[in-house]
mmCIF file of C-alpha atoms in Angstrom:
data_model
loop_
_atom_site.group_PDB
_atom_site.id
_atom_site.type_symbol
_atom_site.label_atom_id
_atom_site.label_comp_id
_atom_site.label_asym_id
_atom_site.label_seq_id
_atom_site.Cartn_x
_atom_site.Cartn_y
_atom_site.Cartn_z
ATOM 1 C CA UNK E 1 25.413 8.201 16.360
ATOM 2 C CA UNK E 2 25.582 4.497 15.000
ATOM 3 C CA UNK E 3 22.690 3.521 17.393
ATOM 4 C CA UNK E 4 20.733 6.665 16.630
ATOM 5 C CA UNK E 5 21.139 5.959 12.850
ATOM 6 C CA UNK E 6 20.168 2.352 12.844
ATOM 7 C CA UNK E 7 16.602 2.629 14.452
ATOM 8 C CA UNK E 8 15.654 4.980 11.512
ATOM 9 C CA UNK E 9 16.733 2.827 8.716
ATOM 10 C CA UNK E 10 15.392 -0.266 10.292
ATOM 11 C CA UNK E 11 12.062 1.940 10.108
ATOM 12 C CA UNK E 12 12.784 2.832 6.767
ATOM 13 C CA UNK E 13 12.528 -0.698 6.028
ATOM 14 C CA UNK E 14 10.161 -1.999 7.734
ATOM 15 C CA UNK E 15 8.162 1.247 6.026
ATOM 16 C CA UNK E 16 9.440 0.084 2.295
ATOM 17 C CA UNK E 17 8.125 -3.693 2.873
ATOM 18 C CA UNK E 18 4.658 -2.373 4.147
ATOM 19 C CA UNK E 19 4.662 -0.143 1.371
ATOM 20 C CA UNK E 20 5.508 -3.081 -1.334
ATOM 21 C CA UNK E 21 2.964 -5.239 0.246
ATOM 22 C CA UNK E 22 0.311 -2.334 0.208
ATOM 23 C CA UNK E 23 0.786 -1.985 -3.388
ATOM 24 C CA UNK E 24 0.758 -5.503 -4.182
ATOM 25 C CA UNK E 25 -2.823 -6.105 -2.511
ATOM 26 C CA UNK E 26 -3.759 -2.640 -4.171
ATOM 27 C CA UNK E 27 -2.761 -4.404 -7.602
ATOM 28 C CA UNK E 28 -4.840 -8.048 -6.906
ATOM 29 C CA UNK E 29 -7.627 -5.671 -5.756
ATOM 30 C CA UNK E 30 -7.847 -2.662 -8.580
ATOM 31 C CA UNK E 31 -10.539 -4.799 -10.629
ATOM 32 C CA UNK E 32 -12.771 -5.382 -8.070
ATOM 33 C CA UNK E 33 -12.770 -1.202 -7.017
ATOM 34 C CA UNK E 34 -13.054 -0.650 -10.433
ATOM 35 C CA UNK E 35 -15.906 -2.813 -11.141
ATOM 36 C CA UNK E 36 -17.759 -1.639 -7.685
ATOM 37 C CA UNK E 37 -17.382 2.457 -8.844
ATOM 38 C CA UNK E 38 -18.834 1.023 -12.180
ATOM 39 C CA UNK E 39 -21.874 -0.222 -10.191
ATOM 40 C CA UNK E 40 -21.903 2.937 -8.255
ATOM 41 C CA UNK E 41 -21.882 5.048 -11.066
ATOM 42 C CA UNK E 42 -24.719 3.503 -12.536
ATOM 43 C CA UNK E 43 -26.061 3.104 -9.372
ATOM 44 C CA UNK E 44 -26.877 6.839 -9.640
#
């Protein structure tokens, strides 16, 4: 059971760093998507 268990947290981890990290770049990168949806907006 223990090593059935321990491959799924490990993943639930691993998923929890990526998902950190993901929102991390997402923050650094919200002002640049914001500015190019501006520019598409006016755009058309």
């Amino acid at each position: 059971m223990v090593s059935d268990i321990y491959p799924i947290s490990s993943l639930l981890i691993l998923l929890s760093i990526q998902l950190t990290l993901a929102l991390k770049w997402f923050d650094l990168n919200v002002n640049v998507d914001e500015l190019q949806t501006v520019a598409e907006s006016l755009a058309l």
